[in-house]
Coordinates of C-alpha atoms in Angstrom, one line a residue:
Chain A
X1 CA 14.3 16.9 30.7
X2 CA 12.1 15.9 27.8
X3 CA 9.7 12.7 28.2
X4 CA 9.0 11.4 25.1
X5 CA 5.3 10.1 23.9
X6 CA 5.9 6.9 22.4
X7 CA 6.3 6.2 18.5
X8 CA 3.2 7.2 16.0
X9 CA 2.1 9.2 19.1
X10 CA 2.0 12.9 19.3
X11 CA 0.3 16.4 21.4
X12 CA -2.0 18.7 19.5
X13 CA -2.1 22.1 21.1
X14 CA -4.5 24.7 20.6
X15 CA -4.1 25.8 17.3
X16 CA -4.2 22.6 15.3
X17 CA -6.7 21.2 18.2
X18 CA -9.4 24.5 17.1
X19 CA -8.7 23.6 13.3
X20 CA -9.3 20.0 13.8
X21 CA -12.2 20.7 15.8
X22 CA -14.0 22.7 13.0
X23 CA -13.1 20.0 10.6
X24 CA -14.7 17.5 12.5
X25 CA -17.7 19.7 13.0
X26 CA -18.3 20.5 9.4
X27 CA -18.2 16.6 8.4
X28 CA -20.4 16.1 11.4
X29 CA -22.9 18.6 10.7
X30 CA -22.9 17.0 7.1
X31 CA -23.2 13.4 8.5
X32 CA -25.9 13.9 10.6
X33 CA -27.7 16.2 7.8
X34 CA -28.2 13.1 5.9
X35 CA -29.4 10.9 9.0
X36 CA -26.6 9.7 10.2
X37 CA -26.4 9.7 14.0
X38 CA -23.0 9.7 16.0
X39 CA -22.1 7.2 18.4
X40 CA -19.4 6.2 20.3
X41 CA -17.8 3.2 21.3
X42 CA -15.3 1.8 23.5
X43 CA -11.3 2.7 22.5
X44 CA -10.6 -0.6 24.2
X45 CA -12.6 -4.4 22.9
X46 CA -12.2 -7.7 23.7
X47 CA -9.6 -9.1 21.2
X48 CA -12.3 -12.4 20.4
X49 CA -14.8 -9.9 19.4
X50 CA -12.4 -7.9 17.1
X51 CA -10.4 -10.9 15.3
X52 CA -14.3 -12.5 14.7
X53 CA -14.8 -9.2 12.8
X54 CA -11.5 -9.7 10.5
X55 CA -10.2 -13.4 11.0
X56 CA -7.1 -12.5 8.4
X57 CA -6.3 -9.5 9.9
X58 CA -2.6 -9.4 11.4
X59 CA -2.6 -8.9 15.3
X60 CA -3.7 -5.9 16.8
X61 CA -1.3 -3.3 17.3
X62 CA -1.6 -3.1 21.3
X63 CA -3.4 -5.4 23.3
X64 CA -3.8 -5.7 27.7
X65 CA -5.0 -7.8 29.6
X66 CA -7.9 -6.6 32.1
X67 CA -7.7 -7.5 36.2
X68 CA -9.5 -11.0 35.1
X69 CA -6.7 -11.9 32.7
X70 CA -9.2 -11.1 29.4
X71 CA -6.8 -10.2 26.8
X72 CA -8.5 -6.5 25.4
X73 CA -7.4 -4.7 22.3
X74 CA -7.2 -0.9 21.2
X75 CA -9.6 -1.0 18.2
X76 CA -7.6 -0.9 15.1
X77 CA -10.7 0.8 13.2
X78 CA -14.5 1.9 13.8
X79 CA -16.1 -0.3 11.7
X80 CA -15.6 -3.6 13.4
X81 CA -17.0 -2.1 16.9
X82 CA -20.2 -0.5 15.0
X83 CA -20.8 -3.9 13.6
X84 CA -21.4 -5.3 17.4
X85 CA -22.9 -2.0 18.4
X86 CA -26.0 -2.5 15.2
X87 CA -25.9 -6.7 16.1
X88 CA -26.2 -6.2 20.1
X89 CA -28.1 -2.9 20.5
X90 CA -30.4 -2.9 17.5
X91 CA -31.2 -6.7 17.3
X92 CA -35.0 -6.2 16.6
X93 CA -35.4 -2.8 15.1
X94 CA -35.8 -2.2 11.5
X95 CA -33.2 -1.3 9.1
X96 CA -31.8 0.6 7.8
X97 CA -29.3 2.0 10.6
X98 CA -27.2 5.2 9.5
X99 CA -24.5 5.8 12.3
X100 CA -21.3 8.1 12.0
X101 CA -18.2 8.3 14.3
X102 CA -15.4 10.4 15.2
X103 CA -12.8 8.5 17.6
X104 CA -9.3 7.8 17.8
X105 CA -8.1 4.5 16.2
X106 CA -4.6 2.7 16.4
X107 CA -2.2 0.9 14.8
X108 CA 1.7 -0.3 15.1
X109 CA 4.0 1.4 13.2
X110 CA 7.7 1.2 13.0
X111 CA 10.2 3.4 14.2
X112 CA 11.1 5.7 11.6
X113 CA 8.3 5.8 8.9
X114 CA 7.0 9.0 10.0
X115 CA 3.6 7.0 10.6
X116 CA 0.4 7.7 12.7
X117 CA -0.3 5.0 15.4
X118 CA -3.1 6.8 16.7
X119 CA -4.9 8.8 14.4
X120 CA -8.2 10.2 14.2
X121 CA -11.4 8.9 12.1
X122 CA -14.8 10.2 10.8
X123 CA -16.8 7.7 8.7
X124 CA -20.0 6.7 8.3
X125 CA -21.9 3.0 7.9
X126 CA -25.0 2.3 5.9
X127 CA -26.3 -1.2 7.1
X128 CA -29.4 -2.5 5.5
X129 CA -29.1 -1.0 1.6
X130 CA -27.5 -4.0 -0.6
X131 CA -24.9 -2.5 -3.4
X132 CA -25.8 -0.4 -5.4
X133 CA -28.0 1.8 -4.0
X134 CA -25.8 1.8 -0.6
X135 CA -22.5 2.4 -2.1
X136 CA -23.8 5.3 -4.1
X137 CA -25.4 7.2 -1.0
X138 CA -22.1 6.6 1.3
X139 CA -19.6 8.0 -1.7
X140 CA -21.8 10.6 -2.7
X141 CA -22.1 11.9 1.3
X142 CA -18.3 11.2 1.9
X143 CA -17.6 13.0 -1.4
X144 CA -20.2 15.9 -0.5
X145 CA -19.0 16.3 3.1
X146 CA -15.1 16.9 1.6
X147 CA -16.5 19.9 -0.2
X148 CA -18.6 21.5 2.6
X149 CA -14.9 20.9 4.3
X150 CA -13.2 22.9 1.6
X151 CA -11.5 20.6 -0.8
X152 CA -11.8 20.9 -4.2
X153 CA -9.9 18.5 -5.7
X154 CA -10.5 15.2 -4.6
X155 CA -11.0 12.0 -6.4
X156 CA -12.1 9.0 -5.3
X157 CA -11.1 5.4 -6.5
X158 CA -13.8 3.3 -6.9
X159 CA -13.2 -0.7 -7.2
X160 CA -14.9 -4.0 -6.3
X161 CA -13.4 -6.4 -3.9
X162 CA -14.8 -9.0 -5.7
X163 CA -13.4 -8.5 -9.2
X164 CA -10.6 -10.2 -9.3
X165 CA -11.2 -13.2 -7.5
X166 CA -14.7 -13.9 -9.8
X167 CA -12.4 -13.3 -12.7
X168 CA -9.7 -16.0 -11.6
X169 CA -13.0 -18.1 -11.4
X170 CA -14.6 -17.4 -14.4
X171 CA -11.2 -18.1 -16.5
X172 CA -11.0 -21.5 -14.2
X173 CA -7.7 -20.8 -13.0
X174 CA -7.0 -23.6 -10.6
X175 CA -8.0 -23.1 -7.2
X176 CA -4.6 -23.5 -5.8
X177 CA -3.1 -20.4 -7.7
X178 CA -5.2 -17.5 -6.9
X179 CA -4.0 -16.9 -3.4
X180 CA -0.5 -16.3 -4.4
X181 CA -2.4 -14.2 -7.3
X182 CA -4.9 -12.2 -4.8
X183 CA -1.7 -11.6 -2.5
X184 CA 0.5 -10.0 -5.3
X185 CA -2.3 -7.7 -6.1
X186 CA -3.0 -6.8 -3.0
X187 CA 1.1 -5.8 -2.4
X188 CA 0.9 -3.6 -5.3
X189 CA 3.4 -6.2 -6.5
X190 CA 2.6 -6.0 -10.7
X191 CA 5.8 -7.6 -12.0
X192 CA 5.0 -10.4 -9.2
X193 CA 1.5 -11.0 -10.6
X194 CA 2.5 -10.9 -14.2
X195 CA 5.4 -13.6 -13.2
X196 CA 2.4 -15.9 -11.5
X197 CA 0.2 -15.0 -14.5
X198 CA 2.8 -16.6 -17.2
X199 CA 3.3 -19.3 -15.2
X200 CA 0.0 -20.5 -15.3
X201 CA -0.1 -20.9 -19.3
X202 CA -3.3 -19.3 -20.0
X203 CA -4.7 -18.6 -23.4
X204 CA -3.3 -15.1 -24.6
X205 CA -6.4 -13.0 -23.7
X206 CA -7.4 -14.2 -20.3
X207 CA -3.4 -13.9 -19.7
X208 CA -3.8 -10.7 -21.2
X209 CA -7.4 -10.0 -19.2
X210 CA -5.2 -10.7 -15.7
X211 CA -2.0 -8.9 -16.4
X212 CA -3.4 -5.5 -17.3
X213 CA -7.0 -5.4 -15.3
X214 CA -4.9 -4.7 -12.1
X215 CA -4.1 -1.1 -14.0
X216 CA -7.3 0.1 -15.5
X217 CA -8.0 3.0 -14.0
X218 CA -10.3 5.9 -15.4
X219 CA -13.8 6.9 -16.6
X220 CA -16.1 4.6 -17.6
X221 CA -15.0 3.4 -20.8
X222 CA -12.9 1.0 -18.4
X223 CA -15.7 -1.1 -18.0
X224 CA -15.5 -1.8 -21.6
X225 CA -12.7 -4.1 -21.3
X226 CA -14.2 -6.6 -19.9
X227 CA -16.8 -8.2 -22.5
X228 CA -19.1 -11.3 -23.8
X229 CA -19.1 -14.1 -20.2
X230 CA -16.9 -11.7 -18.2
X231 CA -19.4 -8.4 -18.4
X232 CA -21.0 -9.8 -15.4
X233 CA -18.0 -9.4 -13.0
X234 CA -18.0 -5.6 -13.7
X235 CA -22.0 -5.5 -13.2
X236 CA -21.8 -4.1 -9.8
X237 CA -19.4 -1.1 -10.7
X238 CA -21.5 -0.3 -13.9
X239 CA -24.3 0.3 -11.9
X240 CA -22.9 1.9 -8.7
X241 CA -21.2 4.2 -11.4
X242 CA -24.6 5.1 -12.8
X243 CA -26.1 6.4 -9.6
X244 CA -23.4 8.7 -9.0
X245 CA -23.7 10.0 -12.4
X246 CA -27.2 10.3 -11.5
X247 CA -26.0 12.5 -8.1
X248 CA -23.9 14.7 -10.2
X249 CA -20.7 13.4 -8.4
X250 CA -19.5 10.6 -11.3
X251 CA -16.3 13.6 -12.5
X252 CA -15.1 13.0 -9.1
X253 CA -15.0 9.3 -9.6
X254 CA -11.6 7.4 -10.8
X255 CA -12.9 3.9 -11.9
X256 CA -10.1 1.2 -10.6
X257 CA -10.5 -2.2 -11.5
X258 CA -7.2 -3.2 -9.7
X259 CA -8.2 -1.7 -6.4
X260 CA -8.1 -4.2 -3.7
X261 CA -8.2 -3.0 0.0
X262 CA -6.0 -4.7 2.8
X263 CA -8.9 -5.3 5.1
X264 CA -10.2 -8.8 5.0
X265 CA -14.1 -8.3 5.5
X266 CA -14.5 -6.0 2.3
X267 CA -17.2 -8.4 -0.2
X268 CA -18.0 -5.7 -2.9
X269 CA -17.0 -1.8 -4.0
X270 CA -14.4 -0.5 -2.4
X271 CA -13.3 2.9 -2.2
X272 CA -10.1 4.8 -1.7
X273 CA -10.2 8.4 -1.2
X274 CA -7.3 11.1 -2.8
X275 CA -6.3 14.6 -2.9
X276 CA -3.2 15.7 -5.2
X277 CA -2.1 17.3 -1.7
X278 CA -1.3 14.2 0.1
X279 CA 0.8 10.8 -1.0
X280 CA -1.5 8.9 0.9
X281 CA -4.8 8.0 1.0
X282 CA -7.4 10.6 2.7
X283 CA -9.8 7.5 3.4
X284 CA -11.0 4.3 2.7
X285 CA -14.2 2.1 2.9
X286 CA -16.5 -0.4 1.3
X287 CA -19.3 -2.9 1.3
X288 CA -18.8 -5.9 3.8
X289 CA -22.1 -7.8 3.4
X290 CA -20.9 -10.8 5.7
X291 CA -19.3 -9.0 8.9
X292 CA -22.7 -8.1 10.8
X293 CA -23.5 -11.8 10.0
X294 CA -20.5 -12.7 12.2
X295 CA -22.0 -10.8 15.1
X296 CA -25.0 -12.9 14.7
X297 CA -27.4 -10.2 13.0
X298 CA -26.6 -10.3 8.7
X299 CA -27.3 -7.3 7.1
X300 CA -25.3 -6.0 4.1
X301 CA -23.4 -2.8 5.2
X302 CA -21.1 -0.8 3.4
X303 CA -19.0 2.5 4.9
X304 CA -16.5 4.3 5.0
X305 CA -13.7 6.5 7.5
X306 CA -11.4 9.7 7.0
X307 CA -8.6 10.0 8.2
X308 CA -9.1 13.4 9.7
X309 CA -5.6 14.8 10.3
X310 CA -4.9 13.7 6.4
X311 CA -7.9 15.8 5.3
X312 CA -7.1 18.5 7.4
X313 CA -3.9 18.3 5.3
X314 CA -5.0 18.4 2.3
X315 CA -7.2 22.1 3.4
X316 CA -4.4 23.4 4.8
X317 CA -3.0 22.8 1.2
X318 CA -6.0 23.6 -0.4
X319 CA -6.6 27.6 1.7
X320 CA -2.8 27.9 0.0
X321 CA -3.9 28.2 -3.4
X322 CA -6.5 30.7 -3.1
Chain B
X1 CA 2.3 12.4 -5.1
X2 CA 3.8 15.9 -6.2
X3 CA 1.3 18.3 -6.9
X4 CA 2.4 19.7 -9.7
X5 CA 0.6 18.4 -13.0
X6 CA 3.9 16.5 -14.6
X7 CA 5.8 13.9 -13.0
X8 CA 8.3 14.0 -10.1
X9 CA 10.7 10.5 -11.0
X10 CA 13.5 9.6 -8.0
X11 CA 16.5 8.3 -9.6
X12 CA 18.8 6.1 -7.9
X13 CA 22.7 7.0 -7.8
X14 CA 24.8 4.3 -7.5
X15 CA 25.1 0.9 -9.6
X16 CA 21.7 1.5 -11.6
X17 CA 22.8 5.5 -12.2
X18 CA 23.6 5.2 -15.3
X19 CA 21.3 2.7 -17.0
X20 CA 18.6 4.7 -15.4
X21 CA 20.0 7.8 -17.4
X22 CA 20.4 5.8 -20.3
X23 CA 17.0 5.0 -20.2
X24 CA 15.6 8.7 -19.7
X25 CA 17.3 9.2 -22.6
X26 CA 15.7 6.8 -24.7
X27 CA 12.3 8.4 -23.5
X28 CA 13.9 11.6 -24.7
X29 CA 14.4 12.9 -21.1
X30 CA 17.0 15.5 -21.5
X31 CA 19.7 14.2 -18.7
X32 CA 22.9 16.2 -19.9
X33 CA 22.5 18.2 -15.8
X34 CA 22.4 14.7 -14.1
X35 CA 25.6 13.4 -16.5
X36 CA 27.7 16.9 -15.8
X37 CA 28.9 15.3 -12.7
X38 CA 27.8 18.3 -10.3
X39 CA 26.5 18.0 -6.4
X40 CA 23.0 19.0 -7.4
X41 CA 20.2 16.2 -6.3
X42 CA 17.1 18.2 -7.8
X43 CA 17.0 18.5 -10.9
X44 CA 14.3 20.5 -13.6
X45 CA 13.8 23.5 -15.6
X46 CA 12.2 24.2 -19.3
X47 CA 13.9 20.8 -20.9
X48 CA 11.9 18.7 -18.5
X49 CA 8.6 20.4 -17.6
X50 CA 8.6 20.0 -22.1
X51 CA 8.3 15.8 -21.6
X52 CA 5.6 16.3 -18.7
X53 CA 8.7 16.1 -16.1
X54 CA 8.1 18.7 -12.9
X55 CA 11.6 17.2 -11.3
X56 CA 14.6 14.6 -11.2
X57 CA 15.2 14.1 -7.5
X58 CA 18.9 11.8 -7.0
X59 CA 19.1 9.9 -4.2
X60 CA 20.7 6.3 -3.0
X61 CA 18.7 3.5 -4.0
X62 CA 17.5 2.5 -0.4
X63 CA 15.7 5.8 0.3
X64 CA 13.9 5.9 -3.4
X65 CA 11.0 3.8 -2.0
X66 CA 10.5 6.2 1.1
X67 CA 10.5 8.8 -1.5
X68 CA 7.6 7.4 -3.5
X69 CA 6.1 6.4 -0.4
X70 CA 5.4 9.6 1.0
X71 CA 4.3 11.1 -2.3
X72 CA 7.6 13.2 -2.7
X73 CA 8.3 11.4 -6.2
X74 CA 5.9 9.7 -7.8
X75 CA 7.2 7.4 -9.5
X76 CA 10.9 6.0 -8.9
X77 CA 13.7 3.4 -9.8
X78 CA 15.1 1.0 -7.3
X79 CA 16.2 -2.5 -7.2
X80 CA 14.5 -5.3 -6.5
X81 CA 16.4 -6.3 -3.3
X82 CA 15.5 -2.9 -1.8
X83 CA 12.1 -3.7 -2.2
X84 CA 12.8 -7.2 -1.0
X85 CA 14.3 -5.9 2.0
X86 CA 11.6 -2.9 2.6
X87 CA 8.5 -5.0 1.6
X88 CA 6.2 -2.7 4.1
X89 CA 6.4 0.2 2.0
X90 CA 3.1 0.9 0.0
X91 CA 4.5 1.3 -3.3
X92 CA 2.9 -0.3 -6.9
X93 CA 5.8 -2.2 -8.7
X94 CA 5.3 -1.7 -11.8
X95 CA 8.0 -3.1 -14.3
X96 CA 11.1 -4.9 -14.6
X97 CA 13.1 -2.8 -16.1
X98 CA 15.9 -5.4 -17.0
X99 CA 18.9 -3.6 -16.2
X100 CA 21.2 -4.0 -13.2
X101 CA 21.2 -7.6 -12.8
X102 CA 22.8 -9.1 -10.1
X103 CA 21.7 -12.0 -7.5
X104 CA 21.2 -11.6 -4.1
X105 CA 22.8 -14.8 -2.3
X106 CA 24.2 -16.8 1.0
X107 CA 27.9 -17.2 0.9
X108 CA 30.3 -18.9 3.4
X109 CA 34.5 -19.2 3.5
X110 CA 35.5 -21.5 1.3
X111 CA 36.7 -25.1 1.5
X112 CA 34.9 -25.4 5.3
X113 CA 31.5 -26.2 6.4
X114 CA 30.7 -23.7 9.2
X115 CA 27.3 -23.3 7.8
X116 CA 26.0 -26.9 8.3
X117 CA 28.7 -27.5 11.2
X118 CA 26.8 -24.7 13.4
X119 CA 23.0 -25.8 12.3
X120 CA 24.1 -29.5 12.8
X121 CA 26.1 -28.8 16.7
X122 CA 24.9 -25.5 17.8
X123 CA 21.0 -25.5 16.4
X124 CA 21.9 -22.3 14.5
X125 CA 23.8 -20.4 12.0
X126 CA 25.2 -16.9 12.4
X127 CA 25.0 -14.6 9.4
X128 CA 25.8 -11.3 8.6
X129 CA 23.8 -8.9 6.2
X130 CA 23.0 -5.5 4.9
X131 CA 20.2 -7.1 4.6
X132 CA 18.3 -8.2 7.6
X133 CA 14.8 -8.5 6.4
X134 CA 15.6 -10.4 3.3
X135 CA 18.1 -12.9 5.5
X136 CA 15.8 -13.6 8.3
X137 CA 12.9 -14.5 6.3
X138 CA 14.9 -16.7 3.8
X139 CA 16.0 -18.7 6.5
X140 CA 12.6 -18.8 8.1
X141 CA 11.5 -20.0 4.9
X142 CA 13.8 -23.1 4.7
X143 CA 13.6 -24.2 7.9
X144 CA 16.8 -23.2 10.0
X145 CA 17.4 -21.1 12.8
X146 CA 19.3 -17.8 12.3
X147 CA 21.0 -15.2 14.5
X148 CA 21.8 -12.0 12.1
X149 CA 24.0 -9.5 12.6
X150 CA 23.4 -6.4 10.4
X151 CA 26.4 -4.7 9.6
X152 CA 26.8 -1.3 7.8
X153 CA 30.3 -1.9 5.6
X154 CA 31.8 -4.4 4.2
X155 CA 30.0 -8.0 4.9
X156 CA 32.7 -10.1 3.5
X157 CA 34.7 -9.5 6.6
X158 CA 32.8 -10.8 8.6
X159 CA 32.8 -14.6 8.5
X160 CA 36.7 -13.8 7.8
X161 CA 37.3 -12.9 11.6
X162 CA 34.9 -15.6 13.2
X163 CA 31.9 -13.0 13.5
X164 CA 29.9 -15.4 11.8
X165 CA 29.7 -18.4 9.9
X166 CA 28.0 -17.1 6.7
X167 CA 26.9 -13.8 4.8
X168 CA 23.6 -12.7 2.9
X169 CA 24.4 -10.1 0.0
X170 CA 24.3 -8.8 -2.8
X171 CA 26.4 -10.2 -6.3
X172 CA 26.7 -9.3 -9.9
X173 CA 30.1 -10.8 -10.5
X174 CA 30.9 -12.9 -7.8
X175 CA 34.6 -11.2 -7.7
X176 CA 34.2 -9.7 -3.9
X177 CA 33.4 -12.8 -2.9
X178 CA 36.4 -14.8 -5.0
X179 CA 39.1 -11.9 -3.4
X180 CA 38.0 -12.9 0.0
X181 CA 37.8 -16.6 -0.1
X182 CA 34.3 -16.6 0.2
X183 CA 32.0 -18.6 -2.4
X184 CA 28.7 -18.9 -3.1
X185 CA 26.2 -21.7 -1.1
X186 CA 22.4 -20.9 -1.8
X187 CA 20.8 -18.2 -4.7
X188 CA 17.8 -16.5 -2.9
X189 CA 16.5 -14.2 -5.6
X190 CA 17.9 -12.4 -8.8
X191 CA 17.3 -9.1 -8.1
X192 CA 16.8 -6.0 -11.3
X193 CA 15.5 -3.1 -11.1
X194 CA 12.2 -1.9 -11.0
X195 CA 9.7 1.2 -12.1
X196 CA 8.1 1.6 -8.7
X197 CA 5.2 4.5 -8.3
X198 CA 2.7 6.4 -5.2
X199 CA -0.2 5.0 -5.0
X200 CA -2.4 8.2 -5.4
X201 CA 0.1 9.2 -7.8
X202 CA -0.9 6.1 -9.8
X203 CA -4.3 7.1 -9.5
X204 CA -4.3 11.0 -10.0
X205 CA -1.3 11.1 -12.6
X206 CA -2.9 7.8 -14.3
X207 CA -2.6 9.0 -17.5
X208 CA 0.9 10.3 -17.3
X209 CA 2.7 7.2 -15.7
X210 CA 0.8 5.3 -18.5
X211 CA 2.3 6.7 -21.3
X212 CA 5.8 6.9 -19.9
X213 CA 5.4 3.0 -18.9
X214 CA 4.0 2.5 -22.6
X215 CA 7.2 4.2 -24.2
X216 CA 9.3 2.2 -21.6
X217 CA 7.8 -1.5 -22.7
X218 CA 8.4 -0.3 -26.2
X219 CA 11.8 0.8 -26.6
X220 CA 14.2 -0.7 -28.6

């Protein structure tokens, strides 16, 4: 008789387990190159401490309760716990704090989507550098550490959390219309947005400005399109763009002015990570200058995690080819 | 997303088969293999790989997003009740393309009230669906308790033998329902279809999907 793991779950046996291992080790030994130190935190938190990190974030995907009756979650990613870690254990020491992780994080998945509801992450957080200078050293490692691992073509998207709500600001759309705005964006759902945009009977370029930003995507002559009052709103991404041309890595760099990321505590860049190898997403990350503040020690932060088994992917495809 | 250099497009058989087709051709996307009728679901060769195609993959409209999910299209055509019903799947929606109108809608027999008869002496309605998802939350949304029953074949039986008091389907003509005594009560959405593409692919193959969605908005 076969027992079953349950859904999202699975074994890794030697093979995969030694290949996985060197994987890790290479991004490790790049991580901690460039002073970031590993640490390790609990797989299990209090649920409080992990909905104060992401107050919009859905429930956790499994949650206990301890002997006591505390209600304790598995930790849906690393960032939220390293945000306690730097607030409770490095409450009077100087910044800046470079930490990197490698731990299992989880997730609910349905039956059926061939999904991952534990999978394993390597990331790194930067707390104490504002934007730009921050976001420019955690890409340019990330983006570094994927080569040392063997990619060679990966691309990473690079947006701003921020752009799109300042916009519906700046054009004084009323306050009452850029939720259902901000939540078509951030479904992917263009026809949806273009709907809400029409209905809002805005002057043709700022209904123009709102419809199309959501799919400029490229170099830097993206950052063109936005002009005169509204240059500002793009500021951020000029410059962050500028200091990885600066690091030689800008050619890896897909400028995406409709990128928005479904966690809630992202305040600036964001970043998305791709390989032609894989449909999904190899990573994510960004800048979330408020979420140490919740844990009662604000610093701007920004970082960023692999998804290790998709990376190891995206080798696998990559050895292939040669 | 494919990793060839050109595009991998899912095309749904079915209702929106042959708009879709018309459509490729418009763009000048040689579809004479997918019109000779034969069993073949992957289709490419010279013709395509010419127009910056790498493949034609045919497949029934509810499995195109789980296609362009996973990267094995990137870009695909669906309607908009599939994606109502599978609104998990991390897809970009990109355009309406028009065609394959029809309504998705809450029909009950005719002539009797068992809709508001159950929610008025029993607290809920019973209703039968392809389309769980899309029924559950639109009775979520206005208020009223719902027990539904997904069912695989034909839904219009099923308020016919007692099953339940009402159905959620799909509509373009409103005959089914006529040749079953059934008639319409509530209009939930109008559902077309829709360009739907991976999100790397969107990213990587920018370029590409652009130009395509650029001859799309400007055909005749």
């Amino acid at each position: 008789m076969i027992h079953p793991t349950p859904p999202g779950t699975r074994d890794v046996l030697p093979d995969e387990m030694r290949e996985l291992r060197a994987l890790a080790a290479v991004l490790r030994r790049a991580f901690e190159g460039a002073g970031f130190g590993e640490v390790r935190t609990p797989a299990l938190e209090y649920e409080d401490v992990l909905r104060r990190g992401d107050e919009r974030a859905g429930p956790p995907g499994f949650r206990l309760f301890d002997s006591e009756g505390h209600v304790l979650a598995l930790r849906s990613d690393m960032t939220i716990p390293i945000a306690r870690v730097v607030a409770a254990r490095y409450s009077d020491a100087e910044p800046p704090f470079r930490l990197c992780y490698f731990a299992h994080a989880f997730r609910a998945v349905e039956r059926g989507r061939g999904q991952a509801a534990e999978f394993l992450q390597g990331g790194i957080e930067l707390v104490g550098p504002s934007a730009p200078v921050g976001d420019a050293e955690v890409v340019s490692l990330v983006l570094e550490a994927l080569d040392e691992a063997g990619l060679r073509r990966h691309r990473i998207g690079l947006g701003d959390a921020s752009l799109y709500p300042s916009l519906l600001e700046r054009l004084e759309v009323p306050e009452e219309d850029r939720a259902p705005l901000l939540e078509r964006l951030g479904r992917r759902d263009l026809v949806g947005l273009e709907e809400r945009v029409d209905r809002l009977d805005l002057g043709g370029e700022a209904r123009e400005l709102l419809v199309t930003l959501p799919t400029l995507r490229g170099g830097p002559e993206v950052l063109e399109r936005l002009s005169g009052s509204l240059a500002p709103a793009v500021e951020n991404l000029r410059a962050c763009y500028e200091l990885l041309s600066e690091r030689g890595v800008a050619e890896r760099v897909i400028l995406d002015l409709g990128l928005v990321l479904e966690l809630g505590y992202y305040t600036g860049a964001v970043f998305e990570l791709y390989d032609p190898a894989v449909g999904f997403t190899l990573g994510s990350g960004g800048r979330y200058d408020d979420l140490l503040g919740r844990f009662g020690r604000p610093l701007p932060a920004c970082g960023m995690a692999l998804h290790i088994e998709r990376v190891h992917v995206a080798r696998t495809a990559e050895e292939r080819l040669r | 997303m494919t990793a060839g250099t050109g595009l991998t497009i899912a095309v749904p058989r079915g209702a929106l088969f042959a708009d879709t087709l018309d459509l490729l051709d418009l763009l000048e996307i040689d579809t004479s293999e997918l019109r000779s009728g034969d069993r073949r679901l992957l289709f490419s060769g010279p013709a395509l790989a010419q127009r910056g195609i790498d493949g034609i993959v045919t497949m029934r409209p509810s499995d195109v997003p789980t296609y362009v999910e996973h990267g094995a299209a990137d870009l695909g055509v669906t309607g908009k009740d599939v994606l109502l019903e599978q609104t998990e799947r991390e897809v970009y929606e990109l355009l309406d393309l028009g065609y394959g109108r029809c309504r998705m809608i809450v029909a009950a027999r005719r002539g009797d009230d068992a809709l508001a008869e159950s929610l008025r002496r029993l607290g809920s309605v019973r209703i039968a669906t392809k389309y769980p998802g899309i029924a559950t939350r639109h009775f979520a949304d206005t208020g009223r308790q719902a027990e539904v029953v997904e069912v695989k074949g034909s839904v219009e039986l099923a308020p016919l033998t007692g099953l339940v008091d009402g159905i959620v389907d799909l509509t373009a003509t409103g005959r089914t329902l006529v040749e079953n005594d059934l008639e319409e009560r509530e209009q939930i959405e109008v559902c077309t279809a829709r360009l739907i593409a991976n999100p790397v692919a969107h990213k990587l193959k920018a370029q590409a999907i652009d130009a395509l969605m650029a001859r799309i908005r400007g055909r005749p």
